[in-house]
mmCIF file of C-alpha atoms in Angstrom:
data_model
loop_
_atom_site.group_PDB
_atom_site.id
_atom_site.type_symbol
_atom_site.label_atom_id
_atom_site.label_comp_id
_atom_site.label_asym_id
_atom_site.label_seq_id
_atom_site.Cartn_x
_atom_site.Cartn_y
_atom_site.Cartn_z
ATOM 1 C CA MET O 1 100.493 -12.934 -56.660
ATOM 2 C CA ASN O 2 97.615 -14.032 -54.901
ATOM 3 C CA ILE O 3 94.464 -14.104 -57.088
ATOM 4 C CA ARG O 4 92.139 -15.108 -54.834
ATOM 5 C CA ALA O 5 92.587 -11.870 -52.721
ATOM 6 C CA THR O 6 92.454 -9.737 -55.716
ATOM 7 C CA HIS O 7 89.979 -10.721 -58.617
ATOM 8 C CA PRO O 8 86.330 -10.826 -57.621
ATOM 9 C CA ILE O 9 85.890 -13.739 -60.030
ATOM 10 C CA ALA O 10 88.359 -15.582 -58.523
ATOM 11 C CA GLN O 11 87.065 -15.435 -55.222
ATOM 12 C CA PHE O 12 83.459 -16.540 -56.102
ATOM 13 C CA VAL O 13 84.981 -19.631 -58.180
ATOM 14 C CA PHE O 14 87.024 -20.525 -55.004
ATOM 15 C CA ALA O 15 83.829 -20.063 -52.590
ATOM 16 C CA ALA O 16 81.509 -22.681 -55.317
ATOM 17 C CA CYS O 17 84.643 -25.071 -55.010
ATOM 18 C CA ILE O 18 84.560 -24.874 -51.346
ATOM 19 C CA ALA O 19 80.962 -25.316 -51.015
ATOM 20 C CA LEU O 20 80.806 -28.354 -53.903
ATOM 21 C CA SER O 21 83.513 -29.999 -51.656
ATOM 22 C CA ALA O 22 81.445 -29.869 -48.375
ATOM 23 C CA ALA O 23 78.406 -31.039 -50.335
ATOM 24 C CA GLN O 24 80.067 -34.251 -51.498
ATOM 25 C CA ALA O 25 81.927 -34.604 -48.112
ATOM 26 C CA GLY O 26 78.461 -34.559 -46.721
ATOM 27 C CA ALA O 27 76.936 -36.922 -49.014
ATOM 28 C CA GLN O 28 79.750 -39.556 -48.463
ATOM 29 C CA MET O 29 78.925 -39.376 -44.480
ATOM 30 C CA GLY O 30 75.241 -40.257 -45.172
ATOM 31 C CA PRO O 31 72.171 -38.803 -43.343
ATOM 32 C CA PRO O 32 72.574 -36.811 -40.023
ATOM 33 C CA PRO O 33 71.851 -38.966 -37.021
ATOM 34 C CA PRO O 34 68.338 -38.326 -35.632
ATOM 35 C CA LYS O 35 68.111 -35.546 -33.299
ATOM 36 C CA SER O 36 67.377 -36.245 -29.519
ATOM 37 C CA GLU O 37 64.180 -34.998 -27.556
ATOM 38 C CA VAL O 38 66.615 -32.610 -25.774
ATOM 39 C CA ALA O 39 67.991 -30.962 -28.946
ATOM 40 C CA LYS O 40 64.086 -30.807 -30.221
ATOM 41 C CA ARG O 41 63.125 -28.720 -27.021
ATOM 42 C CA ILE O 42 66.030 -26.530 -27.276
ATOM 43 C CA GLU O 43 65.159 -26.032 -31.197
ATOM 44 C CA ALA O 44 61.896 -25.362 -30.114
ATOM 45 C CA ALA O 45 62.726 -22.951 -27.692
ATOM 46 C CA ARG O 46 64.812 -20.605 -30.155
ATOM 47 C CA ALA O 47 61.724 -20.842 -32.519
ATOM 48 C CA SER O 48 59.492 -19.439 -29.848
ATOM 49 C CA ASP O 49 62.159 -16.590 -29.074
ATOM 50 C CA ILE O 50 61.696 -15.270 -32.596
ATOM 51 C CA ARG O 51 58.005 -15.152 -32.124
ATOM 52 C CA THR O 52 56.309 -11.968 -31.635
ATOM 53 C CA PRO O 53 54.389 -11.232 -28.371
ATOM 54 C CA GLU O 54 50.779 -11.549 -30.192
ATOM 55 C CA GLU O 55 51.671 -15.134 -31.483
ATOM 56 C CA ARG O 56 53.150 -16.187 -28.098
ATOM 57 C CA ALA O 57 49.914 -15.229 -26.520
ATOM 58 C CA ARG O 58 47.949 -16.606 -29.207
ATOM 59 C CA ASP O 59 49.542 -20.329 -28.826
ATOM 60 C CA ALA O 60 49.004 -19.924 -25.166
ATOM 61 C CA ARG O 61 45.413 -19.535 -25.561
ATOM 62 C CA GLU O 62 45.321 -22.597 -28.130
ATOM 63 C CA ARG O 63 47.447 -24.792 -25.867
ATOM 64 C CA ALA O 64 45.036 -23.592 -22.623
ATOM 65 C CA PRO O 65 42.661 -26.151 -21.460
ATOM 66 C CA ALA O 66 38.789 -25.004 -22.363
ATOM 67 C CA ARG O 67 37.211 -23.642 -19.719
ATOM 68 C CA GLU O 68 33.600 -24.942 -18.877
ATOM 69 C CA ALA O 69 30.973 -22.514 -19.307
ATOM 70 C CA VAL O 70 29.306 -20.672 -16.248
ATOM 71 C CA MET O 71 25.738 -20.714 -16.276
ATOM 72 C CA VAL O 72 24.760 -17.172 -15.111
ATOM 73 C CA PRO O 73 21.246 -17.297 -13.328
ATOM 74 C CA VAL O 74 18.764 -14.916 -15.180
ATOM 75 C CA PHE O 75 16.155 -13.781 -13.074
ATOM 76 C CA ALA O 76 12.529 -12.779 -14.349
ATOM 77 C CA PRO O 77 11.555 -9.553 -14.380
ATOM 78 C CA PRO O 78 9.428 -8.449 -10.912
ATOM 79 C CA PRO O 79 5.666 -8.717 -12.247
ATOM 80 C CA ALA O 80 3.761 -5.375 -12.894
ATOM 81 C CA PRO O 81 2.039 -3.818 -10.078
ATOM 82 C CA ALA O 82 -2.021 -4.878 -10.573
ATOM 83 C CA PRO O 83 -3.591 -1.941 -11.212
ATOM 84 C CA THR O 84 -5.258 -0.066 -8.245
ATOM 85 C CA PRO O 85 -9.119 -0.207 -8.512
ATOM 86 C CA LYS O 86 -10.464 3.335 -8.444
ATOM 87 C CA PRO O 87 -13.088 4.072 -5.785
ATOM 88 C CA SER O 88 -16.266 4.455 -7.028
ATOM 89 C CA ALA O 89 -18.037 7.653 -6.244
ATOM 90 C CA LYS O 90 -19.712 6.847 -2.984
ATOM 91 C CA ALA O 91 -23.532 7.887 -2.636
ATOM 92 C CA PRO O 92 -24.048 10.934 -0.223
ATOM 93 C CA ALA O 93 -24.136 9.210 3.690
ATOM 94 C CA ALA O 94 -27.639 9.521 5.189
ATOM 95 C CA PRO O 95 -27.577 11.625 8.371
ATOM 96 C CA LEU O 96 -27.741 9.724 11.736
ATOM 97 C CA PRO O 97 -31.160 9.407 13.161
ATOM 98 C CA LEU O 98 -31.629 11.225 16.391
ATOM 99 C CA THR O 99 -31.874 8.696 19.396
ATOM 100 C CA LEU O 100 -34.244 9.900 22.243
ATOM 101 C CA SER O 101 -34.388 8.545 25.747
ATOM 102 C CA VAL O 102 -37.122 10.006 27.812
ATOM 103 C CA GLN O 103 -37.904 10.392 31.891
ATOM 104 C CA THR O 104 -40.893 11.595 33.115
ATOM 105 C CA SER O 105 -41.703 13.171 36.520
ATOM 106 C CA ALA O 106 -45.416 13.983 37.946
ATOM 107 C CA GLY O 107 -43.696 16.838 39.761
ATOM 108 C CA GLY O 108 -46.830 18.859 41.269
ATOM 109 C CA ALA O 109 -49.451 17.362 38.527
ATOM 110 C CA ALA O 110 -51.954 15.318 40.693
ATOM 111 C CA SER O 111 -55.298 14.296 39.999
ATOM 112 C CA CYS O 112 -57.790 16.943 39.862
ATOM 113 C CA ASN O 113 -55.033 19.886 39.408
ATOM 114 C CA ASN O 114 -53.584 21.366 36.526
ATOM 115 C CA GLN O 115 -50.066 21.627 37.559
ATOM 116 C CA PRO O 116 -47.451 20.999 35.023
ATOM 117 C CA ALA O 117 -45.855 17.691 34.520
ATOM 118 C CA GLY O 118 -42.079 16.911 33.374
ATOM 119 C CA LEU O 119 -40.150 15.273 31.101
ATOM 120 C CA LEU O 120 -36.507 14.840 30.884
ATOM 121 C CA ILE O 121 -35.171 14.130 27.249
ATOM 122 C CA LEU O 122 -31.859 13.211 26.037
ATOM 123 C CA VAL O 123 -30.920 13.900 22.403
ATOM 124 C CA THR O 124 -27.731 12.376 20.635
ATOM 125 C CA SER O 125 -26.760 11.334 17.235
ATOM 126 C CA GLY O 126 -24.081 8.842 16.520
ATOM 127 C CA GLY O 127 -23.391 8.898 20.374
ATOM 128 C CA TRP O 128 -22.702 12.751 20.082
ATOM 129 C CA PRO O 129 -25.227 14.942 21.786
ATOM 130 C CA VAL O 130 -27.467 17.249 19.921
ATOM 131 C CA THR O 131 -27.469 20.772 21.537
ATOM 132 C CA ASP O 132 -28.842 23.093 19.229
ATOM 133 C CA LEU O 133 -32.551 22.356 19.062
ATOM 134 C CA ASN O 134 -35.484 24.507 20.394
ATOM 135 C CA GLN O 135 -39.230 23.974 21.213
ATOM 136 C CA ASP O 136 -40.074 24.113 17.717
ATOM 137 C CA HIS O 137 -38.588 20.812 17.297
ATOM 138 C CA PHE O 138 -40.506 18.959 19.540
ATOM 139 C CA THR O 139 -43.352 17.839 19.232
ATOM 140 C CA VAL O 140 -45.535 15.947 22.263
ATOM 141 C CA MET O 141 -48.622 13.407 21.602
ATOM 142 C CA GLN O 142 -50.771 11.810 23.853
ATOM 143 C CA HIS O 143 -52.151 8.294 23.049
ATOM 144 C CA PHE O 144 -54.970 5.925 24.581
ATOM 145 C CA ASP O 145 -56.699 9.120 26.102
ATOM 146 C CA THR O 146 -58.283 8.980 29.444
ATOM 147 C CA PRO O 147 -61.161 11.310 30.388
ATOM 148 C CA GLY O 148 -60.966 14.831 29.993
ATOM 149 C CA ASN O 149 -58.411 16.950 27.987
ATOM 150 C CA THR O 150 -55.059 15.746 26.899
ATOM 151 C CA PHE O 151 -51.812 17.342 27.286
ATOM 152 C CA SER O 152 -51.006 17.113 23.383
ATOM 153 C CA ASN O 153 -48.595 19.667 22.003
ATOM 154 C CA ASN O 154 -49.095 21.865 25.208
ATOM 155 C CA ILE O 155 -45.707 22.549 26.167
ATOM 156 C CA VAL O 156 -45.756 25.093 28.672
ATOM 157 C CA SER O 157 -42.129 25.295 29.524
ATOM 158 C CA PHE O 158 -39.046 24.410 27.765
ATOM 159 C CA ARG O 159 -35.376 24.337 28.615
ATOM 160 C CA ASN O 160 -32.116 23.359 26.704
ATOM 161 C CA ALA O 161 -29.126 22.448 29.090
ATOM 162 C CA GLY O 162 -26.846 22.838 26.588
ATOM 163 C CA SER O 163 -25.483 19.274 26.659
ATOM 164 C CA GLY O 164 -27.728 17.521 24.602
ATOM 165 C CA ALA O 165 -30.608 17.285 27.776
ATOM 166 C CA TYR O 166 -33.818 19.209 27.430
ATOM 167 C CA LEU O 167 -36.391 19.825 30.041
ATOM 168 C CA ILE O 168 -40.315 20.228 29.171
ATOM 169 C CA GLN O 169 -43.303 20.727 30.971
ATOM 170 C CA VAL O 170 -46.617 19.674 29.680
ATOM 171 C CA ARG O 171 -50.333 20.286 31.139
ATOM 172 C CA PRO O 172 -53.804 19.591 30.034
ATOM 173 C CA ASN O 173 -55.311 21.519 27.134
ATOM 174 C CA GLY O 174 -58.029 24.172 27.749
ATOM 175 C CA GLY O 175 -57.410 24.391 31.658
ATOM 176 C CA ALA O 176 -58.586 21.162 32.402
ATOM 177 C CA VAL O 177 -57.459 18.968 35.271
ATOM 178 C CA TRP O 178 -55.262 16.277 35.435
ATOM 179 C CA ARG O 179 -57.206 12.459 35.597
ATOM 180 C CA SER O 180 -55.048 9.815 37.753
ATOM 181 C CA GLY O 181 -53.479 7.219 35.484
ATOM 182 C CA HIS O 182 -50.899 5.925 33.253
ATOM 183 C CA LEU O 183 -50.823 8.257 30.548
ATOM 184 C CA LEU O 184 -48.690 7.061 27.194
ATOM 185 C CA GLY O 185 -47.269 9.556 25.079
ATOM 186 C CA GLN O 186 -44.964 9.603 22.071
ATOM 187 C CA LEU O 187 -42.258 12.399 21.579
ATOM 188 C CA LEU O 188 -41.312 13.568 18.090
ATOM 189 C CA VAL O 189 -37.941 15.409 17.505
ATOM 190 C CA SER O 190 -37.006 16.697 14.538
ATOM 191 C CA SER O 191 -32.890 18.614 14.208
ATOM 192 C CA PRO O 192 -32.384 21.874 11.759
ATOM 193 C CA ASP O 193 -30.553 19.498 9.349
ATOM 194 C CA ASP O 194 -33.729 17.211 8.926
ATOM 195 C CA ARG O 195 -32.633 14.515 11.268
ATOM 196 C CA GLN O 196 -35.511 12.585 12.915
ATOM 197 C CA GLY O 197 -36.239 10.724 16.394
ATOM 198 C CA GLN O 198 -38.829 9.508 18.238
ATOM 199 C CA ALA O 199 -39.381 7.821 21.626
ATOM 200 C CA ALA O 200 -42.620 6.573 23.737
ATOM 201 C CA PHE O 201 -42.680 7.559 27.278
ATOM 202 C CA LYS O 202 -45.357 6.922 30.442
ATOM 203 C CA LEU O 203 -46.396 9.796 32.591
ATOM 204 C CA ILE O 204 -47.869 8.387 36.059
ATOM 205 C CA ILE O 205 -50.528 10.818 37.556
ATOM 206 C CA ARG O 206 -51.731 9.592 40.755
#
């Protein structure tokens, strides 16, 4: 009868005897020879095969050369826009003065008669014609009086051409007659919006 195959205790004792014999034989043979470089690489490869993917990735990161730090340019934020100064309250603009240009013509006026003499007046403001004036806006004054009555404020005819041109006719006051000479006068004009202007003129009577 084969005891090794039938009894468990006998099987255990038989295995222990075989292991002890193998250990004694190994001790008699001495230490194993050193492993070659190829064998070490094979064992390392086998060991790596049993690692998890996470462990392999970690080992690869540890063996990878360190990367140099990349300097990311930092841009300063744009400066805040300067506050726009608020416009100060402007004082009301003064009305533009009236500009006068005067030409005189004796016409039928002559020494010793009482015919009217003419004045052509151009009235502008800032280069624009002033067309809304009437006779009440004009004042005529004679200076450096010659013998006889003056023609100051004696406007006998007034016409508005509608283009900024005005035609005025004057004659001596009180039915007096003209005296020959150079008669100097001053023309004053005011507009309905209280703009003012003045000009000097010379009327020659022969």
